[in-house]
Short mmCIF file of C-alpha atoms and ligand atoms in Angstrom, two decimals:
data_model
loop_
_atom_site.label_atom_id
_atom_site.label_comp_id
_atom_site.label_asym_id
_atom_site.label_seq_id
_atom_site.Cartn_x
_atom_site.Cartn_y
_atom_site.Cartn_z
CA UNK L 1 -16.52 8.73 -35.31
CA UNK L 2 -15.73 11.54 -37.55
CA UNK L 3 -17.36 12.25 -40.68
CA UNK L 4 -15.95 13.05 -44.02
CA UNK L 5 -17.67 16.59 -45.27
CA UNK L 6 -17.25 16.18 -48.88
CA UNK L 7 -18.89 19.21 -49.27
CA UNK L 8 -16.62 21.23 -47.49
CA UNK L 9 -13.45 19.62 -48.98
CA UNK L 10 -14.48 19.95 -52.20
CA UNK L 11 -15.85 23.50 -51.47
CA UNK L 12 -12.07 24.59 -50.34
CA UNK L 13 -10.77 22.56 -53.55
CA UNK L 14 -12.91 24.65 -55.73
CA UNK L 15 -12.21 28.01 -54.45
CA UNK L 16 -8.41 26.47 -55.38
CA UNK L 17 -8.97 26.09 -58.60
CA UNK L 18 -11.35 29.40 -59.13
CA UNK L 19 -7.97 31.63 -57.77
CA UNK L 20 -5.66 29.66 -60.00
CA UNK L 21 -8.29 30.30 -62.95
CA UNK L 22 -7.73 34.00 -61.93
CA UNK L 23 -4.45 34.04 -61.55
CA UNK L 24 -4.12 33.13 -64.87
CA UNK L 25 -6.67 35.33 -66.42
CA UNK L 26 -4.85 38.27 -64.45
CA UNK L 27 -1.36 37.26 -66.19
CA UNK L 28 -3.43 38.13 -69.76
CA UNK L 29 -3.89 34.00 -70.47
CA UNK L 30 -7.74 33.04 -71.32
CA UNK L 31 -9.70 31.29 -69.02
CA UNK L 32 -9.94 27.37 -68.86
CA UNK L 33 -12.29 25.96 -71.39
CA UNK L 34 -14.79 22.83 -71.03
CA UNK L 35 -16.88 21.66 -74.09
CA UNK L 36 -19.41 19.43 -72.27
CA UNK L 37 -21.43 17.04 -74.96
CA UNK L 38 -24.91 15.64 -74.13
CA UNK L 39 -26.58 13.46 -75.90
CA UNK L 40 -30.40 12.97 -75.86
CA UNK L 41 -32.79 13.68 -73.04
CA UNK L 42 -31.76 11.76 -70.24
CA UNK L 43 -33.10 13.19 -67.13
CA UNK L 44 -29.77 12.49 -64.82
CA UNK L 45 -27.69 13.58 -67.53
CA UNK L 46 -29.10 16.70 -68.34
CA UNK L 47 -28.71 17.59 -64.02
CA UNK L 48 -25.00 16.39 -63.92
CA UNK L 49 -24.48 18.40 -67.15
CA UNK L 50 -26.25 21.03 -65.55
CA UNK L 51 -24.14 20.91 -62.07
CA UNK L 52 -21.40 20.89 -64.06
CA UNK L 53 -21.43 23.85 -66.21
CA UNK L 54 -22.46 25.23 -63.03
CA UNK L 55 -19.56 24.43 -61.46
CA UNK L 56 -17.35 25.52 -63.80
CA UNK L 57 -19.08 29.20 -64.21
CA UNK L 58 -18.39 29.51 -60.31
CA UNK L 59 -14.81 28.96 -60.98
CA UNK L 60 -13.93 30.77 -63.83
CA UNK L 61 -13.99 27.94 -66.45
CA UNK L 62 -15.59 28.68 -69.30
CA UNK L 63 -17.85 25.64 -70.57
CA UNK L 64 -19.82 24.91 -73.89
CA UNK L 65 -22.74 22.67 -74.24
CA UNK L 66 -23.27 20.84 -77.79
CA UNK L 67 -26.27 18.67 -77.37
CA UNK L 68 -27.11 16.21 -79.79
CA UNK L 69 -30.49 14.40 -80.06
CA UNK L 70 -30.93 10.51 -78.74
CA UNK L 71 -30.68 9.41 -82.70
CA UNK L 72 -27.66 10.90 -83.56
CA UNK L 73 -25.47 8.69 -85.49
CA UNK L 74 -21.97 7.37 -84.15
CA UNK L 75 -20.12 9.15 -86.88
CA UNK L 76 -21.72 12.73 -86.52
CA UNK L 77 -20.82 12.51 -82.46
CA UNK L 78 -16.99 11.46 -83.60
CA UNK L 79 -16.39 14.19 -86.20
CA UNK L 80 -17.94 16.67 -82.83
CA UNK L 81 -15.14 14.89 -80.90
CA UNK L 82 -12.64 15.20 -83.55
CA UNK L 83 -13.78 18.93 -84.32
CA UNK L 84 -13.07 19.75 -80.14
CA UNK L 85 -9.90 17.79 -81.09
CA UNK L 86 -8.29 20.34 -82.92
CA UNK L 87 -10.57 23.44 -81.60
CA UNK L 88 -7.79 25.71 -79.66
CA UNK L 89 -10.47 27.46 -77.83
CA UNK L 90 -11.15 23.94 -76.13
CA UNK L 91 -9.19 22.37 -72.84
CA UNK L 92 -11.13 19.93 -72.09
CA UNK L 93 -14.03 17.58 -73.73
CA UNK L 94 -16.48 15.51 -71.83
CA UNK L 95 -19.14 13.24 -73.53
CA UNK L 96 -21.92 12.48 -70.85
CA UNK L 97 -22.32 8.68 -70.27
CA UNK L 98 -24.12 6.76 -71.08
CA UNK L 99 -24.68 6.94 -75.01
CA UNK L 100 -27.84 5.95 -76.67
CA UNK L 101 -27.03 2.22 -77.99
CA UNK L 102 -25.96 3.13 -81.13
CA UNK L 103 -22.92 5.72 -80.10
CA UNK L 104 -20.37 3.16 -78.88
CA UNK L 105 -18.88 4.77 -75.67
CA UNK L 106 -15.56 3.36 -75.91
CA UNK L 107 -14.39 4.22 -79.27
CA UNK L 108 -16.31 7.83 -78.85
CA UNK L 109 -13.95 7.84 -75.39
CA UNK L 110 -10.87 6.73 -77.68
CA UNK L 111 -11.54 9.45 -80.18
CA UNK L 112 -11.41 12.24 -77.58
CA UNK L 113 -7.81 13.52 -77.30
CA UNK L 114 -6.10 12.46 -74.61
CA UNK L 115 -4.59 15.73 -74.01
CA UNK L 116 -8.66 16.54 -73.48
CA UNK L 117 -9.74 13.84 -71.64
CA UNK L 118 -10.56 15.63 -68.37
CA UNK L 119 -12.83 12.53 -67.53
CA UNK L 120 -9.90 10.29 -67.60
CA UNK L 121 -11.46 7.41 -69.21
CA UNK L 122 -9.19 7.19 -72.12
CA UNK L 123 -7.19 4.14 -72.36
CA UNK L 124 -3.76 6.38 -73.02
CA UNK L 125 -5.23 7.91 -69.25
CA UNK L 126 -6.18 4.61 -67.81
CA UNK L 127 -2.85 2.93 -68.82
CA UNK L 128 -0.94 5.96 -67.22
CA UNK L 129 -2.36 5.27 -64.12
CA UNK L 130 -1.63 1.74 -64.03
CA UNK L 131 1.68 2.46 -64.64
CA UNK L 132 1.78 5.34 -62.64
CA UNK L 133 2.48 7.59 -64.44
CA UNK L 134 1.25 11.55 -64.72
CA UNK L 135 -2.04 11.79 -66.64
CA UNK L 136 -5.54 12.35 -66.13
CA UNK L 137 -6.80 10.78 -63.24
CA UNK L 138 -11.07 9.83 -63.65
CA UNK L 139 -13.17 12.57 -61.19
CA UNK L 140 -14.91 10.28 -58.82
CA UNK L 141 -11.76 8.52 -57.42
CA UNK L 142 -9.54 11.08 -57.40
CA UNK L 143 -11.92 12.94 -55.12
CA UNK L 144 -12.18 10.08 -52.63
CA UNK L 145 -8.50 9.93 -52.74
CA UNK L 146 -8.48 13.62 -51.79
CA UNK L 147 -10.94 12.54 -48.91
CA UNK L 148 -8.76 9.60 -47.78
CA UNK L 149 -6.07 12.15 -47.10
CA UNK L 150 -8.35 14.01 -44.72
CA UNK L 151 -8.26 11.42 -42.22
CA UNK L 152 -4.55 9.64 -43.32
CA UNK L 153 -1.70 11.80 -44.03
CA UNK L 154 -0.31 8.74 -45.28
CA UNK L 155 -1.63 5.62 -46.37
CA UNK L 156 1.03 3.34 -46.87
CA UNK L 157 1.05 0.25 -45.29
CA UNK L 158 -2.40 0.23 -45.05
CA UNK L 159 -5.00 -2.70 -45.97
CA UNK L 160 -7.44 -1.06 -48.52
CA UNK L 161 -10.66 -2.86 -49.84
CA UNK L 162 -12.29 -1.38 -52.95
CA UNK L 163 -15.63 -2.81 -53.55
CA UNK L 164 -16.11 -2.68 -57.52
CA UNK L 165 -14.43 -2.75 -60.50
CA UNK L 166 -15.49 -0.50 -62.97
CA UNK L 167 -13.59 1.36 -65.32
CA UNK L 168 -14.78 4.87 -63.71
CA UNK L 169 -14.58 4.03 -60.23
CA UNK L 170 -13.62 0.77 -58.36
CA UNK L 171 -10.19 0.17 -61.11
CA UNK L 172 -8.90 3.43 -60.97
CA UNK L 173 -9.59 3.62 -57.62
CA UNK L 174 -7.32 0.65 -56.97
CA UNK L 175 -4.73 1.76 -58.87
CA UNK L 176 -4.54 5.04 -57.17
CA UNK L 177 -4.54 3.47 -53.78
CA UNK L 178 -1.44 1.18 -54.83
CA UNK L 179 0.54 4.45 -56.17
CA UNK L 180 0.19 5.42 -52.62
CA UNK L 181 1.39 2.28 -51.54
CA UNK L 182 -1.48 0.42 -49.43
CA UNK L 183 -2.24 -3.07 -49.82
CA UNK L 184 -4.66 -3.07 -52.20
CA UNK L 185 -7.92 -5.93 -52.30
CA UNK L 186 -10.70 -5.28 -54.84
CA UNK L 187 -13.74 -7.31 -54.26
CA UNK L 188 -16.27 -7.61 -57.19
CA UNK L 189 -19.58 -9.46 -57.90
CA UNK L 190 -17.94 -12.93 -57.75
CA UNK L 191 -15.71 -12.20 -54.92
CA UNK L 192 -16.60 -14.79 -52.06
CA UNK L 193 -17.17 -13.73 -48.44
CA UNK L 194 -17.22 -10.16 -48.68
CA UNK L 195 -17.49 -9.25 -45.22
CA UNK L 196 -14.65 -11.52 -44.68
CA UNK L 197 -12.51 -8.92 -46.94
CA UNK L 198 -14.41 -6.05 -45.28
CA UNK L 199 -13.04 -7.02 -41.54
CA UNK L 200 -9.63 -6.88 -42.38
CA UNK L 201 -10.23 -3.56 -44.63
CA UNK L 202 -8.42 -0.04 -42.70
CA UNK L 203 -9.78 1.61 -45.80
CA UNK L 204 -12.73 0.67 -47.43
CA UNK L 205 -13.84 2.14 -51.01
CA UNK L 206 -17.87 1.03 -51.79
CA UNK L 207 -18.55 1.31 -55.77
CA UNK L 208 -21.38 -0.66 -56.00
CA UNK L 209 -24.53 0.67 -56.83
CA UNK L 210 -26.90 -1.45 -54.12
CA UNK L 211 -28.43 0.37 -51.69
CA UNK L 212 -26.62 -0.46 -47.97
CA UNK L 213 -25.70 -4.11 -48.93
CA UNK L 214 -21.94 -3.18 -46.88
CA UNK L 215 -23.45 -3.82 -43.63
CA UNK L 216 -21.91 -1.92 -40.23
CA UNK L 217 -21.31 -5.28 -38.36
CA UNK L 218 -18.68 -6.66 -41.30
CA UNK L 219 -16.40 -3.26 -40.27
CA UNK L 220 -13.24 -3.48 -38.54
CA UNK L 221 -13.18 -0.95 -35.96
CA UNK L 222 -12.10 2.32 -36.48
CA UNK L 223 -12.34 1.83 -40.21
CA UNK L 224 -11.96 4.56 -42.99
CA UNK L 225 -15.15 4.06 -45.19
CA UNK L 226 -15.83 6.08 -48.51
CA UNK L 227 -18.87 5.21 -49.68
CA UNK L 228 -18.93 5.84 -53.72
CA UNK L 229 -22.84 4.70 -53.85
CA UNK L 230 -25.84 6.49 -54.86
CA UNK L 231 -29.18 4.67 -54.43
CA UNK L 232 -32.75 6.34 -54.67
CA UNK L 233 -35.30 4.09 -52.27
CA UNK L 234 -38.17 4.75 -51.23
CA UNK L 235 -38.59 5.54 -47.10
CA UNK L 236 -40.94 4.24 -44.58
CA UNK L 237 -43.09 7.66 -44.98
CA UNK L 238 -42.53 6.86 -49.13
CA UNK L 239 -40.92 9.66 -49.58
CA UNK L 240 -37.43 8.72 -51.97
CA UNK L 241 -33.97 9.42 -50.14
CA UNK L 242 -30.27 8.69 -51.64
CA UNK L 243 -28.78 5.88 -49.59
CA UNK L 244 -25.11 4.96 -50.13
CA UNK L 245 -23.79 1.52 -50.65
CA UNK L 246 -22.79 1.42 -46.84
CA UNK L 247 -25.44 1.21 -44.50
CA UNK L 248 -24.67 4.29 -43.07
CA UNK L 249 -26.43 4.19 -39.35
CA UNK L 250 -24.47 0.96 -38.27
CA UNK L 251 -21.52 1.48 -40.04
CA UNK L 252 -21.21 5.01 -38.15
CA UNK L 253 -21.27 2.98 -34.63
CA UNK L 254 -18.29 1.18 -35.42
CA UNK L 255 -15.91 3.20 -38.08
CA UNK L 256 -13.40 5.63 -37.37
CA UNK L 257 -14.21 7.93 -40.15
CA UNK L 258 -16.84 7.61 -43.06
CA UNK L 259 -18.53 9.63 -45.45
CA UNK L 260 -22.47 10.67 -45.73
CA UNK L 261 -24.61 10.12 -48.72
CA UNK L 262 -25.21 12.73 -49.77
CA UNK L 263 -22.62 14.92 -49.30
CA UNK L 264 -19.58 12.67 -48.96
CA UNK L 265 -18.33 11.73 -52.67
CA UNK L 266 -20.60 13.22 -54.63
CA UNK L 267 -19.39 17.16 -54.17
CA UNK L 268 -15.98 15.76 -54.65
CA UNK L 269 -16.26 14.51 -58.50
CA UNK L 270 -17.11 17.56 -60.12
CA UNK L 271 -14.17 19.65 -57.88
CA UNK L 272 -11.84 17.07 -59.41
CA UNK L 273 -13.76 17.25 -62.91
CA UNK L 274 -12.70 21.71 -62.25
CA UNK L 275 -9.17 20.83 -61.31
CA UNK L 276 -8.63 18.49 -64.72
CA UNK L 277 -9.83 21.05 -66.85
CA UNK L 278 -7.71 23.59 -64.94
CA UNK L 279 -4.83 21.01 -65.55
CA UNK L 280 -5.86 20.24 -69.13
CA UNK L 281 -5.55 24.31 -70.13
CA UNK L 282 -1.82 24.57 -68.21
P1 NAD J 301 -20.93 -0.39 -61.98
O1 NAD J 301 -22.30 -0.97 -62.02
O2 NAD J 301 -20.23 -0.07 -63.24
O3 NAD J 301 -19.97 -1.36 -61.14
C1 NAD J 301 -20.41 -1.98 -59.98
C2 NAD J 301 -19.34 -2.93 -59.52
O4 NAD J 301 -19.82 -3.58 -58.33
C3 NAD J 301 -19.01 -4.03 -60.51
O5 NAD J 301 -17.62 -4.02 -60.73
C4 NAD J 301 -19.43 -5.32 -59.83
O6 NAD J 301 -18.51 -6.39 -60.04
C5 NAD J 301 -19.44 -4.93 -58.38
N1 NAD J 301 -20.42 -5.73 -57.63
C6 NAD J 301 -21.70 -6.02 -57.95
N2 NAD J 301 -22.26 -6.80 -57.01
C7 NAD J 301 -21.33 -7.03 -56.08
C8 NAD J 301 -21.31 -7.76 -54.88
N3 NAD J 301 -22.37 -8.42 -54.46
N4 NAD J 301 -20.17 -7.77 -54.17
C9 NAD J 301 -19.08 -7.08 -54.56
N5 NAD J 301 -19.05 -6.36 -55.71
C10 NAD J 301 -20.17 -6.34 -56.45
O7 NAD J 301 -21.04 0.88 -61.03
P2 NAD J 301 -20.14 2.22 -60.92
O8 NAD J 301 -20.34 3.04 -62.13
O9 NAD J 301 -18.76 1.89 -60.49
O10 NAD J 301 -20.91 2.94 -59.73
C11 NAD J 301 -21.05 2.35 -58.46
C12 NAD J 301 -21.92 3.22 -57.58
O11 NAD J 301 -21.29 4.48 -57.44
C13 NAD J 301 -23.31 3.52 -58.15
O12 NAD J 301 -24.21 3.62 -57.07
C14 NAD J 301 -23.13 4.87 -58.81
O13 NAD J 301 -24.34 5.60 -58.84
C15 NAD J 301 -22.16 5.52 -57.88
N6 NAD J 301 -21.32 6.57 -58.48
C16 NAD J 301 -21.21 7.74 -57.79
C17 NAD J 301 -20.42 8.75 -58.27
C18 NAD J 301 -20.27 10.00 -57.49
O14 NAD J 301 -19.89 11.03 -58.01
N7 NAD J 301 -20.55 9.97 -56.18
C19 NAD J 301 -19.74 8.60 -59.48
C20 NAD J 301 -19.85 7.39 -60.15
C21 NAD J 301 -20.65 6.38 -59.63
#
């Protein structure tokens, strides 16, 4: 069984993108530029915003934080939007999710430019990659795709399950994995016999958000398994641990290749999230 370091594939993707920034810098072009906008107080937010900016200050990429309090109103967080829009000091915008209730996320996601939509949620984005078609492709599935390769130089042909359907992961994530030409299954919450779909999977793609509920035994052998999944539980000792959406022990006995939690997908999003905004200032 091999496993998938995210962290060191998305450490080498990273350094990628910081030389490129540099490169670019050294021909007399201004670095990359991310305006990153937060809104309220929300403690998970405020550490992927963090990681982010992070991120991009390891690279090269300049980033800007507007943060906006939990009340803002829906029109004051478009005319920000709309301001980045037309800012030419600005590459790339991305507006944290989720949005208090009164912000609705997908007409603040259709307002952002889709030249600027390093997130790839737009629906000018998301309808380029059903078509297939060049465009921004959303962080978290790109990067598994990126891990996928590390184990299949090519992955035509092959059976692929995604578990999910969201519009961030399991959706794109299908339609990325039929631009490379596998045969593509997505299971979702009324999908019947799951680990029927699972034993015929050569890939499969978790995005599900319950703790280990893809158990080891439904694997074919020798299976590819990128598990998307972040859970908090609570240990034996009580202590809290992330746990994927695979359960990770027994699935390890029987696949070929699979990634950790954490340290499998995770690392990978924000490398991608780099490598947009790289894109987005070329
Ligand atoms: P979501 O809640 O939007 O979607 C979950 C999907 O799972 C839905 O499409 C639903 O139909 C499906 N589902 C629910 N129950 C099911 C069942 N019993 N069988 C089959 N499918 C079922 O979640 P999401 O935003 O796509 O995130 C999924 C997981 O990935 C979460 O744990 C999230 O924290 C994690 N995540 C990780 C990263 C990362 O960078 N590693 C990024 C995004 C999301």
């Amino acid at each position: 069984m091999r496993l998938i370091d995210g962290k060191a594939v998305a450490a080498e993707l990273r350094a990628e993108v910081a030389g490129a920034v540099a490169k670019r810098v050294a021909a007399g072009c201004r670095p990359p530029a991310l305006a990153v906008v937060l809104v309220g107080e929300d403690p998970a937010s405020q550490v992927y915003v963090r990681n982010k900016v992070q991120a991009c200050q390891e690279a090269g990429i300049r980033s800007r934080t507007h943060r906006l309090p939990a009340d803002v109103a829906e029109a004051a967080l478009l005319d920000l939007v709309q301001e980045l829009n037309t800012d030419p000091e600005i590459d790339g915008i991305l507006v944290q999710l989720p949005l208090p209730p009164q912000c609705n996320a997908a007409r603040v996601i259709e307002a952002i430019h889709p030249g600027k939509d390093v997130d790839g949620f737009h629906p000018v984005n998301a309808g380029r990659l059903a078509l297939g078609l060049p465009g921004f492709v959303p962080c978290t599935p790109a990067g598994c795709l990126r891990l996928l390769k590390t184990v299949h130089a090519e992955l035509a042909g092959l059976e692929a399950l995604v578990i999910g359907r969201s519009t961030i992961v399991g959706r794109p994530m299908a339609a990325l994995l039929v631009s490379e030409s596998a045969t593509v299954t997505v299971a979702h919450s009324k999908s019947r016999d799951l680990p029927a779909l699972v034993s015929r999977a050569d890939i499969v793609v978790a995005a599900v958000g319950q703790a280990e509920m893809v158990r080891g035994g439904w694997l074919k052998p020798g299976a590819t398994v990128i598990d998307v999944g972040i859970n908090r539980v609570t240990g034996a000792n009580g202590k809290a641990r992330l746990v994927g959406d695979v359960a990770f022990a027994e699935a390890a006995e029987v696949a070929g290749a699979i990634t950790p939690v954490p340290g499998g997908v995770g690392p990978m999003t924000i490398a991608c999230l780099l490598l947009n905004t790289l894109r987005a200032a070329a």
